[in-house]
Amino acid sequence: MAQLSEREFIDKLRFEKYDTEQAKAEESLYLMECIVGSVHWKTGSDLLNLLRNVGTSVQAKMPWETTPCNMVQRVIKIVIDEYNTLRGENQGVEYPSLSQSMLVDPACGDLPKCTEVIPELQDRVLEAIAEQKAEIEQSQELIAAQGVSKIHNDEVIMTCGMCPLVLAFLTKAAKQRKFHVIVAECAPKYDGHPMAKALCTAGIQTTLIQDSAVFPIMSRVNKVIIGTKTVVSNGGIKTFVGAASLASAAKFYSVPLYVCTPTYKFSLMGCEEISHESSTSIIPKGTKFSPSVNTALTKLDYVPPENVTSFITNNRGIAPSYVYRQLSELYHPTSYDL
Amino acid sequence: MAPKAEIHEEQVLQAVILAQCEQDYGDPVTQDVPKVLAPLANTPLLEYSLEWLERCGVEEAIVYCRADTHLETIREHCRVAFMTRRGDTTPATTHPGGLRVNVVASEDCHSLGDAMRDLYAKSLLKGDFILLQGDTVTTLDLPALVTEHRESRAADRNAIMTCRKTTTATLLVSASTNKLLLHRRRGGRSTSSRLSVPTELLQGAGDILAYPAAYDPSVTICSEVVPSLFSDNFDYSTLDSLVRGVIEQEELLGYTIKCRVLEGGYAGRAASINSLIGVSGEVVGRQAYPLVPEVSQTSHRVRYHHDAFTHTYWDPSAKFPKGSMVTGVVVGAGTEVSPTAHLQNTTLGDHCTLGDGVVVRESVVMTGVCVKGASKLEQCWVGDNVVLGEGVVVAPGCVIGAGVTLGDRVVLAPGTRLSARPPLGDLGGDVIEPDPAVCGVGGVAYVVDQEEEEEEEEEDEEEEDGGGGGGGGGEMDESEESEEEIQMSDDEYNMNEFQHEVQESLSTALREGAAAENVVLEINASRHAYNVSMEDVLTSVVQGILKAGQERSTASKGAEGLWPAVKSSITAFQGVLRNYVKKNRDQILLLNAVESLVRSCPPFLPLAKGVLFELNQTHEILDDEVIVAWYRGGAAGATSPLPALRTALAKFVEWLEEEEEESEEEED
């Protein structure tokens, strides 16, 4: 593939050329591979600065695109780890334990100084990035494989709109279990329609309902399974519009809510920083409103951590209150403020 | 998006943005900032077009402007915008993808036609291109249109494909081929609600769609033939004239125009200040998504916070009341707005200060403005660094140029234009004091005279329907007031020269007995050379013919009487007259020309009757009804015919009227 430059990547993001979050994660990893593989840096600090620049510019321009920022921070962590390992091998310094890194104050300033020039750093980092890439590619299958253990026979499952992960999850489970799925159609995009069709084709008994019927039907549902765009740092999620009311209904009826998410969607940002308003495209063409009528169309909904039961990730299931541990494993504490 | 053709030629998608060809915002504004860089929701207008073109995959944008004081600003702006987009790479390298901006300027670009001719001469346009006006904000799906255009070009040669939406031109489009059959722009003073459609139009086409009111967003996809068409015909000055010309000469040239009504997307033209405010309101209401105010179009960073429910955008450093009194507002950096202010649908620039109780509705306020308490601004434009005192009331339609200071309690009448610079034209060296009646005590402001500037939008220009083809100069030009203003002083000079030349050609032709077509050709050539409007041509021709007769009689030293000479002159030139006089309006012009000639040359007075008789009865160039109407109603225009002329013509007109009655009676 040709070299991807930062500008092209940001343009592609801006013009919304990526369909799925996975595509964004893969492209951003590819971008960072190009940066690491290039000759613009000598010391670890240079590389960290380059990577950090990518992250800050994406964040400044599109604060709602958390996946590329997550990937940047992941690679920063990889670089710091590899650097420490290599230095540790050379000098016998002990690798900091998990509890020690948790005690490090994230506000202690900049990224660690990695000023030694270590020739093998580049290769090691590239290897680690390749591993990360493989992990991303496999995340969908790994999540889907957990379906069998989570879904039992004769259960009623509710979902909303189209999510390829959830679709894979359910279709894999359907090979061994027999269950019903209720799909909410999720206006104004009406994602639920293709989702229902796909589920039907997989042989699952499906019911399509309108969004306003979610609350009344909720009493008969055993589980709610949805996908998400981002997992925010307190354990809540930022996802499609309609999820907040879905989650509240589930909480009201004490129905467990599972969120299928791979690890690259775990973000260090808080829920207020990620917002994205959209156009007024729901208004039919040709209607003329007087200027005193305001129309608003939001793109993202926030579900607080109390309403989420568990996250189903590639490794294991995580409760919202343990998201912080996942974050500390994934990212280096000094990179929390990019 | 550069589709590679099968032949190894890369088709670079180009776009032309016309930055300064048409209507301007008017004087105090144009002194400060070029129209394309005027801020719409705190972003220059040009940025919207460039950003959207980049999103559509256009690779080269040519910004065409006039070479005046603002050229450097535009160049600098494009270069800076270009650099920010590229990051820190040098502009010399061509990146795959991304937009290259090229600023082209010319001295005498006064219309779209001139721009096209210049671009054709410079061979900058290589293939199909998108033509945009500089003041358009659009989110139309350009790539789809371009693909459609290219497909239809492969099937059949066409010249242009345009896209129209809702209101202001009447279109007849063939349904099956999307071919444009008839185009008439609706004038603000359109006389009739009827549309006359020639029958042959209906014969050829299968089913026809009629759009009584289609809005032109001024976005056109043109093929490479279009600039050459402009350069072949000097009288095409706007796209409308090209459209009419192509439709009329379809059999000759084989070009067609396709037209589509678009469903989705947004397009708005900020042609005048009022429409700027209107489009600004729509952009603030997010109708032009993804071109939204909170994302800076140059650096693409999210620069403003945004409240969806009141559609307010504010810079983090701005202080203003975020309550319900503030709706549809864009607030720039460092601006301070008092908590008791009311803001509605306005744009405030950076570092403004608004005092207590200020009410601002539907205005555009630029940077550094200070408005003291209890002032009211409504539908106005306020330039940079303006200071308005307490209790100032600015009525709708006012334009306050940069640097103006208004004292306390000044009330401006609607439509006032103020500038901080004293009006030019006083070369005496006196310093003109600002008039306290205008700008209050301690104020600095001068009223800018309007002269003939019209605030109407382009659509209100009068159009004459194109007369049939035939001859190079058969088409009527639209009279564009804006063009003529600029050429004010040149105009008179040109007119004199033109009249002189017409006179000479007519006299020569009379002496040598030249054929009518040749005379017409000569006259048209002169017309193009001096850029004269058709009305003036007609007037000059008429007067020239009569004067040629006079010359001949004097040349023959009185052997021929004046009247016979003039009569023979008219007979000789009847073909020429017929060429130029086609409609009632032309006839009235002819009559006016005769009248003005009579006024300037008394010897013609007794001949007037005879002239009219000739033209009416013998050659049937003038209609009876027209003469009577002209006579009865006073000449068209403000002045009434000369009393002497009136008496001279009285008998003739009476006779005409009698004839009419007789013929009516006969028909009974």
PDB file of C-alpha atoms in Angstrom, chain B residues 161-335:
ATOM      1  CA  MET B 161     -25.365  20.836 -17.632  1.00  0.00           C
ATOM      2  CA  THR B 162     -26.883  23.002 -15.008  1.00  0.00           C
ATOM      3  CA  CYS B 163     -28.663  22.324 -11.838  1.00  0.00           C
ATOM      4  CA  ARG B 164     -31.560  24.271 -10.572  1.00  0.00           C
ATOM      5  CA  LYS B 165     -33.613  24.020  -7.478  1.00  0.00           C
ATOM      6  CA  THR B 166     -36.542  26.224  -6.559  1.00  0.00           C
ATOM      7  CA  THR B 167     -37.646  29.745  -7.622  1.00  0.00           C
ATOM      8  CA  THR B 168     -36.713  32.416 -10.064  1.00  0.00           C
ATOM      9  CA  ALA B 169     -36.425  31.164 -13.544  1.00  0.00           C
ATOM     10  CA  THR B 170     -38.972  29.529 -15.714  1.00  0.00           C
ATOM     11  CA  LEU B 171     -37.796  26.402 -17.378  1.00  0.00           C
ATOM     12  CA  LEU B 172     -39.163  23.991 -19.858  1.00  0.00           C
ATOM     13  CA  VAL B 173     -37.300  20.778 -19.843  1.00  0.00           C
ATOM     14  CA  SER B 174     -37.800  17.725 -21.969  1.00  0.00           C
ATOM     15  CA  ALA B 175     -38.523  14.902 -19.602  1.00  0.00           C
ATOM     16  CA  SER B 176     -36.840  12.082 -21.382  1.00  0.00           C
ATOM     17  CA  THR B 177     -33.542  13.607 -22.249  1.00  0.00           C
ATOM     18  CA  ASN B 178     -33.389  16.320 -19.585  1.00  0.00           C
ATOM     19  CA  LYS B 179     -32.696  18.745 -22.352  1.00  0.00           C
ATOM     20  CA  LEU B 180     -33.382  22.373 -21.637  1.00  0.00           C
ATOM     21  CA  LEU B 181     -35.890  23.759 -24.070  1.00  0.00           C
ATOM     22  CA  LEU B 182     -36.718  27.158 -22.789  1.00  0.00           C
ATOM     23  CA  HIS B 183     -35.304  29.403 -20.165  1.00  0.00           C
ATOM     24  CA  ARG B 184     -36.705  32.653 -19.010  1.00  0.00           C
ATOM     25  CA  ARG B 185     -35.507  34.439 -15.968  1.00  0.00           C
ATOM     26  CA  ARG B 186     -38.235  35.882 -13.861  1.00  0.00           C
ATOM     27  CA  GLY B 187     -37.649  39.558 -13.330  1.00  0.00           C
ATOM     28  CA  GLY B 188     -38.803  41.304 -10.216  1.00  0.00           C
ATOM     29  CA  ARG B 189     -40.865  43.537 -12.450  1.00  0.00           C
ATOM     30  CA  SER B 190     -41.971  40.811 -14.767  1.00  0.00           C
ATOM     31  CA  THR B 191     -44.774  42.163 -16.764  1.00  0.00           C
ATOM     32  CA  SER B 192     -46.914  39.240 -17.566  1.00  0.00           C
ATOM     33  CA  SER B 193     -47.702  35.977 -15.958  1.00  0.00           C
ATOM     34  CA  ARG B 194     -47.930  34.392 -19.355  1.00  0.00           C
ATOM     35  CA  LEU B 195     -45.166  32.624 -21.105  1.00  0.00           C
ATOM     36  CA  SER B 196     -45.212  32.474 -24.840  1.00  0.00           C
ATOM     37  CA  VAL B 197     -43.760  29.276 -26.122  1.00  0.00           C
ATOM     38  CA  PRO B 198     -42.901  28.849 -29.776  1.00  0.00           C
ATOM     39  CA  THR B 199     -44.683  25.856 -31.235  1.00  0.00           C
ATOM     40  CA  GLU B 200     -41.670  24.243 -32.751  1.00  0.00           C
ATOM     41  CA  LEU B 201     -40.393  23.750 -29.250  1.00  0.00           C
ATOM     42  CA  LEU B 202     -43.313  21.546 -28.460  1.00  0.00           C
ATOM     43  CA  GLN B 203     -43.177  19.620 -31.672  1.00  0.00           C
ATOM     44  CA  GLY B 204     -39.809  18.034 -31.255  1.00  0.00           C
ATOM     45  CA  ALA B 205     -39.849  16.964 -27.661  1.00  0.00           C
ATOM     46  CA  GLY B 206     -41.783  14.050 -26.314  1.00  0.00           C
ATOM     47  CA  ASP B 207     -42.909  14.998 -22.843  1.00  0.00           C
ATOM     48  CA  ILE B 208     -42.066  18.298 -21.328  1.00  0.00           C
ATOM     49  CA  LEU B 209     -41.694  19.247 -17.722  1.00  0.00           C
ATOM     50  CA  ALA B 210     -42.441  22.816 -16.883  1.00  0.00           C
ATOM     51  CA  TYR B 211     -40.860  24.363 -13.843  1.00  0.00           C
ATOM     52  CA  PRO B 212     -42.496  27.689 -13.346  1.00  0.00           C
ATOM     53  CA  ALA B 213     -40.090  28.710 -10.666  1.00  0.00           C
ATOM     54  CA  ALA B 214     -36.672  27.192 -10.461  1.00  0.00           C
ATOM     55  CA  TYR B 215     -33.960  28.630  -8.281  1.00  0.00           C
ATOM     56  CA  ASP B 216     -30.566  28.956  -9.684  1.00  0.00           C
ATOM     57  CA  PRO B 217     -27.820  28.173  -7.249  1.00  0.00           C
ATOM     58  CA  SER B 218     -25.323  29.319  -9.824  1.00  0.00           C
ATOM     59  CA  VAL B 219     -23.523  26.039 -10.023  1.00  0.00           C
ATOM     60  CA  THR B 220     -22.971  24.764 -13.501  1.00  0.00           C
ATOM     61  CA  ILE B 221     -21.060  21.865 -14.957  1.00  0.00           C
ATOM     62  CA  CYS B 222     -19.564  22.997 -18.216  1.00  0.00           C
ATOM     63  CA  SER B 223     -17.755  21.184 -20.892  1.00  0.00           C
ATOM     64  CA  GLU B 224     -14.661  22.537 -22.529  1.00  0.00           C
ATOM     65  CA  VAL B 225     -16.734  23.896 -25.375  1.00  0.00           C
ATOM     66  CA  VAL B 226     -18.266  26.579 -23.214  1.00  0.00           C
ATOM     67  CA  PRO B 227     -15.356  29.030 -23.007  1.00  0.00           C
ATOM     68  CA  SER B 228     -14.919  28.811 -26.741  1.00  0.00           C
ATOM     69  CA  LEU B 229     -18.580  29.658 -27.215  1.00  0.00           C
ATOM     70  CA  PHE B 230     -18.068  32.695 -25.066  1.00  0.00           C
ATOM     71  CA  SER B 231     -15.086  33.818 -26.997  1.00  0.00           C
ATOM     72  CA  ASP B 232     -16.887  33.394 -30.299  1.00  0.00           C
ATOM     73  CA  ASN B 233     -19.764  35.593 -29.291  1.00  0.00           C
ATOM     74  CA  PHE B 234     -18.820  38.851 -27.728  1.00  0.00           C
ATOM     75  CA  ASP B 235     -22.265  39.699 -26.625  1.00  0.00           C
ATOM     76  CA  TYR B 236     -22.598  36.803 -24.280  1.00  0.00           C
ATOM     77  CA  SER B 237     -21.964  38.415 -20.983  1.00  0.00           C
ATOM     78  CA  THR B 238     -23.776  36.198 -18.564  1.00  0.00           C
ATOM     79  CA  LEU B 239     -24.638  32.583 -18.441  1.00  0.00           C
ATOM     80  CA  ASP B 240     -28.224  33.402 -19.300  1.00  0.00           C
ATOM     81  CA  SER B 241     -27.288  34.867 -22.630  1.00  0.00           C
ATOM     82  CA  LEU B 242     -25.219  31.808 -23.377  1.00  0.00           C
ATOM     83  CA  VAL B 243     -28.118  29.570 -22.443  1.00  0.00           C
ATOM     84  CA  ARG B 244     -30.473  31.457 -24.702  1.00  0.00           C
ATOM     85  CA  GLY B 245     -27.969  31.557 -27.492  1.00  0.00           C
ATOM     86  CA  VAL B 246     -27.310  27.859 -27.351  1.00  0.00           C
ATOM     87  CA  ILE B 247     -30.989  27.023 -27.304  1.00  0.00           C
ATOM     88  CA  GLU B 248     -31.701  29.230 -30.261  1.00  0.00           C
ATOM     89  CA  GLN B 249     -28.820  28.095 -32.357  1.00  0.00           C
ATOM     90  CA  GLU B 250     -29.291  24.491 -31.607  1.00  0.00           C
ATOM     91  CA  GLU B 251     -29.701  23.347 -35.160  1.00  0.00           C
ATOM     92  CA  LEU B 252     -26.651  25.259 -36.135  1.00  0.00           C
ATOM     93  CA  LEU B 253     -24.268  24.108 -33.507  1.00  0.00           C
ATOM     94  CA  GLY B 254     -25.779  20.951 -32.162  1.00  0.00           C
ATOM     95  CA  TYR B 255     -25.126  21.779 -28.533  1.00  0.00           C
ATOM     96  CA  THR B 256     -27.682  21.135 -25.896  1.00  0.00           C
ATOM     97  CA  ILE B 257     -28.067  22.062 -22.315  1.00  0.00           C
ATOM     98  CA  LYS B 258     -29.271  19.598 -19.824  1.00  0.00           C
ATOM     99  CA  CYS B 259     -31.037  20.587 -16.744  1.00  0.00           C
ATOM    100  CA  ARG B 260     -31.884  18.772 -13.585  1.00  0.00           C
ATOM    101  CA  VAL B 261     -33.845  19.660 -10.575  1.00  0.00           C
ATOM    102  CA  LEU B 262     -32.041  18.518  -7.504  1.00  0.00           C
ATOM    103  CA  GLU B 263     -33.692  17.108  -4.479  1.00  0.00           C
ATOM    104  CA  GLY B 264     -31.025  17.048  -1.847  1.00  0.00           C
ATOM    105  CA  GLY B 265     -28.194  19.292  -0.877  1.00  0.00           C
ATOM    106  CA  TYR B 266     -28.176  22.935   0.001  1.00  0.00           C
ATOM    107  CA  ALA B 267     -27.228  25.884  -2.108  1.00  0.00           C
ATOM    108  CA  GLY B 268     -27.459  29.523  -1.242  1.00  0.00           C
ATOM    109  CA  ARG B 269     -26.113  32.629  -2.855  1.00  0.00           C
ATOM    110  CA  ALA B 270     -25.063  35.546  -0.753  1.00  0.00           C
ATOM    111  CA  ALA B 271     -25.465  37.955  -3.601  1.00  0.00           C
ATOM    112  CA  SER B 272     -26.595  41.002  -1.667  1.00  0.00           C
ATOM    113  CA  ILE B 273     -26.253  41.895   1.961  1.00  0.00           C
ATOM    114  CA  ASN B 274     -29.778  40.777   2.700  1.00  0.00           C
ATOM    115  CA  SER B 275     -29.191  37.419   1.158  1.00  0.00           C
ATOM    116  CA  LEU B 276     -25.897  37.223   3.018  1.00  0.00           C
ATOM    117  CA  ILE B 277     -27.820  37.536   6.235  1.00  0.00           C
ATOM    118  CA  GLY B 278     -30.340  34.982   5.017  1.00  0.00           C
ATOM    119  CA  VAL B 279     -27.723  32.433   4.012  1.00  0.00           C
ATOM    120  CA  SER B 280     -25.869  33.065   7.245  1.00  0.00           C
ATOM    121  CA  GLY B 281     -29.007  32.169   9.154  1.00  0.00           C
ATOM    122  CA  GLU B 282     -29.333  28.945   7.227  1.00  0.00           C
ATOM    123  CA  VAL B 283     -25.724  27.960   7.743  1.00  0.00           C
ATOM    124  CA  VAL B 284     -26.049  28.684  11.447  1.00  0.00           C
ATOM    125  CA  GLY B 285     -29.126  26.467  11.396  1.00  0.00           C
ATOM    126  CA  ARG B 286     -26.881  23.726  10.044  1.00  0.00           C
ATOM    127  CA  GLN B 287     -28.610  23.370   6.738  1.00  0.00           C
ATOM    128  CA  ALA B 288     -25.265  23.380   5.018  1.00  0.00           C
ATOM    129  CA  TYR B 289     -23.887  20.444   6.984  1.00  0.00           C
ATOM    130  CA  PRO B 290     -20.986  19.467   6.817  1.00  0.00           C
ATOM    131  CA  LEU B 291     -20.014  23.094   6.372  1.00  0.00           C
ATOM    132  CA  VAL B 292     -20.811  24.054   9.919  1.00  0.00           C
ATOM    133  CA  PRO B 293     -19.808  27.195  11.784  1.00  0.00           C
ATOM    134  CA  GLU B 294     -18.113  25.499  14.681  1.00  0.00           C
ATOM    135  CA  VAL B 295     -15.468  23.925  12.533  1.00  0.00           C
ATOM    136  CA  SER B 296     -13.091  26.461  11.115  1.00  0.00           C
ATOM    137  CA  GLN B 297     -12.943  25.886   7.399  1.00  0.00           C
ATOM    138  CA  THR B 298      -9.301  26.813   7.128  1.00  0.00           C
ATOM    139  CA  SER B 299      -7.720  24.722   9.829  1.00  0.00           C
ATOM    140  CA  HIS B 300     -10.622  22.317  10.338  1.00  0.00           C
ATOM    141  CA  ARG B 301     -10.301  22.573  14.063  1.00  0.00           C
ATOM    142  CA  VAL B 302     -13.372  22.748  16.182  1.00  0.00           C
ATOM    143  CA  ARG B 303     -13.199  26.352  17.176  1.00  0.00           C
ATOM    144  CA  TYR B 304     -16.549  27.069  18.729  1.00  0.00           C
ATOM    145  CA  HIS B 305     -18.653  25.458  21.350  1.00  0.00           C
ATOM    146  CA  HIS B 306     -22.062  24.739  20.110  1.00  0.00           C
ATOM    147  CA  ASP B 307     -25.434  24.624  21.713  1.00  0.00           C
ATOM    148  CA  ALA B 308     -27.753  22.664  19.494  1.00  0.00           C
ATOM    149  CA  PHE B 309     -30.966  23.869  20.941  1.00  0.00           C
ATOM    150  CA  THR B 310     -30.460  27.536  20.469  1.00  0.00           C
ATOM    151  CA  HIS B 311     -28.048  27.126  17.564  1.00  0.00           C
ATOM    152  CA  THR B 312     -25.502  29.274  19.241  1.00  0.00           C
ATOM    153  CA  TYR B 313     -21.808  29.023  18.587  1.00  0.00           C
ATOM    154  CA  TRP B 314     -19.312  30.713  20.762  1.00  0.00           C
ATOM    155  CA  ASP B 315     -15.626  30.842  21.140  1.00  0.00           C
ATOM    156  CA  PRO B 316     -14.458  29.583  24.542  1.00  0.00           C
ATOM    157  CA  SER B 317     -13.075  33.007  25.367  1.00  0.00           C
ATOM    158  CA  ALA B 318     -16.279  34.871  24.663  1.00  0.00           C
ATOM    159  CA  LYS B 319     -18.457  36.084  27.487  1.00  0.00           C
ATOM    160  CA  PHE B 320     -22.091  36.235  26.750  1.00  0.00           C
ATOM    161  CA  PRO B 321     -25.402  35.213  28.244  1.00  0.00           C
ATOM    162  CA  LYS B 322     -26.166  31.713  27.159  1.00  0.00           C
ATOM    163  CA  GLY B 323     -29.833  32.018  27.779  1.00  0.00           C
ATOM    164  CA  SER B 324     -32.904  32.023  25.644  1.00  0.00           C
ATOM    165  CA  MET B 325     -32.447  35.618  24.635  1.00  0.00           C
ATOM    166  CA  VAL B 326     -29.633  34.581  22.416  1.00  0.00           C
ATOM    167  CA  THR B 327     -30.581  32.396  19.464  1.00  0.00           C
ATOM    168  CA  GLY B 328     -28.963  31.608  16.173  1.00  0.00           C
ATOM    169  CA  VAL B 329     -25.857  33.556  17.004  1.00  0.00           C
ATOM    170  CA  VAL B 330     -22.184  33.108  16.267  1.00  0.00           C
ATOM    171  CA  VAL B 331     -19.915  34.831  18.755  1.00  0.00           C
ATOM    172  CA  GLY B 332     -16.259  35.316  17.991  1.00  0.00           C
ATOM    173  CA  ALA B 333     -13.226  35.164  20.227  1.00  0.00           C
ATOM    174  CA  GLY B 334     -12.819  37.629  23.049  1.00  0.00           C
ATOM    175  CA  THR B 335     -16.209  39.171  22.554  1.00  0.00           C
TER     176      THR B 335
END
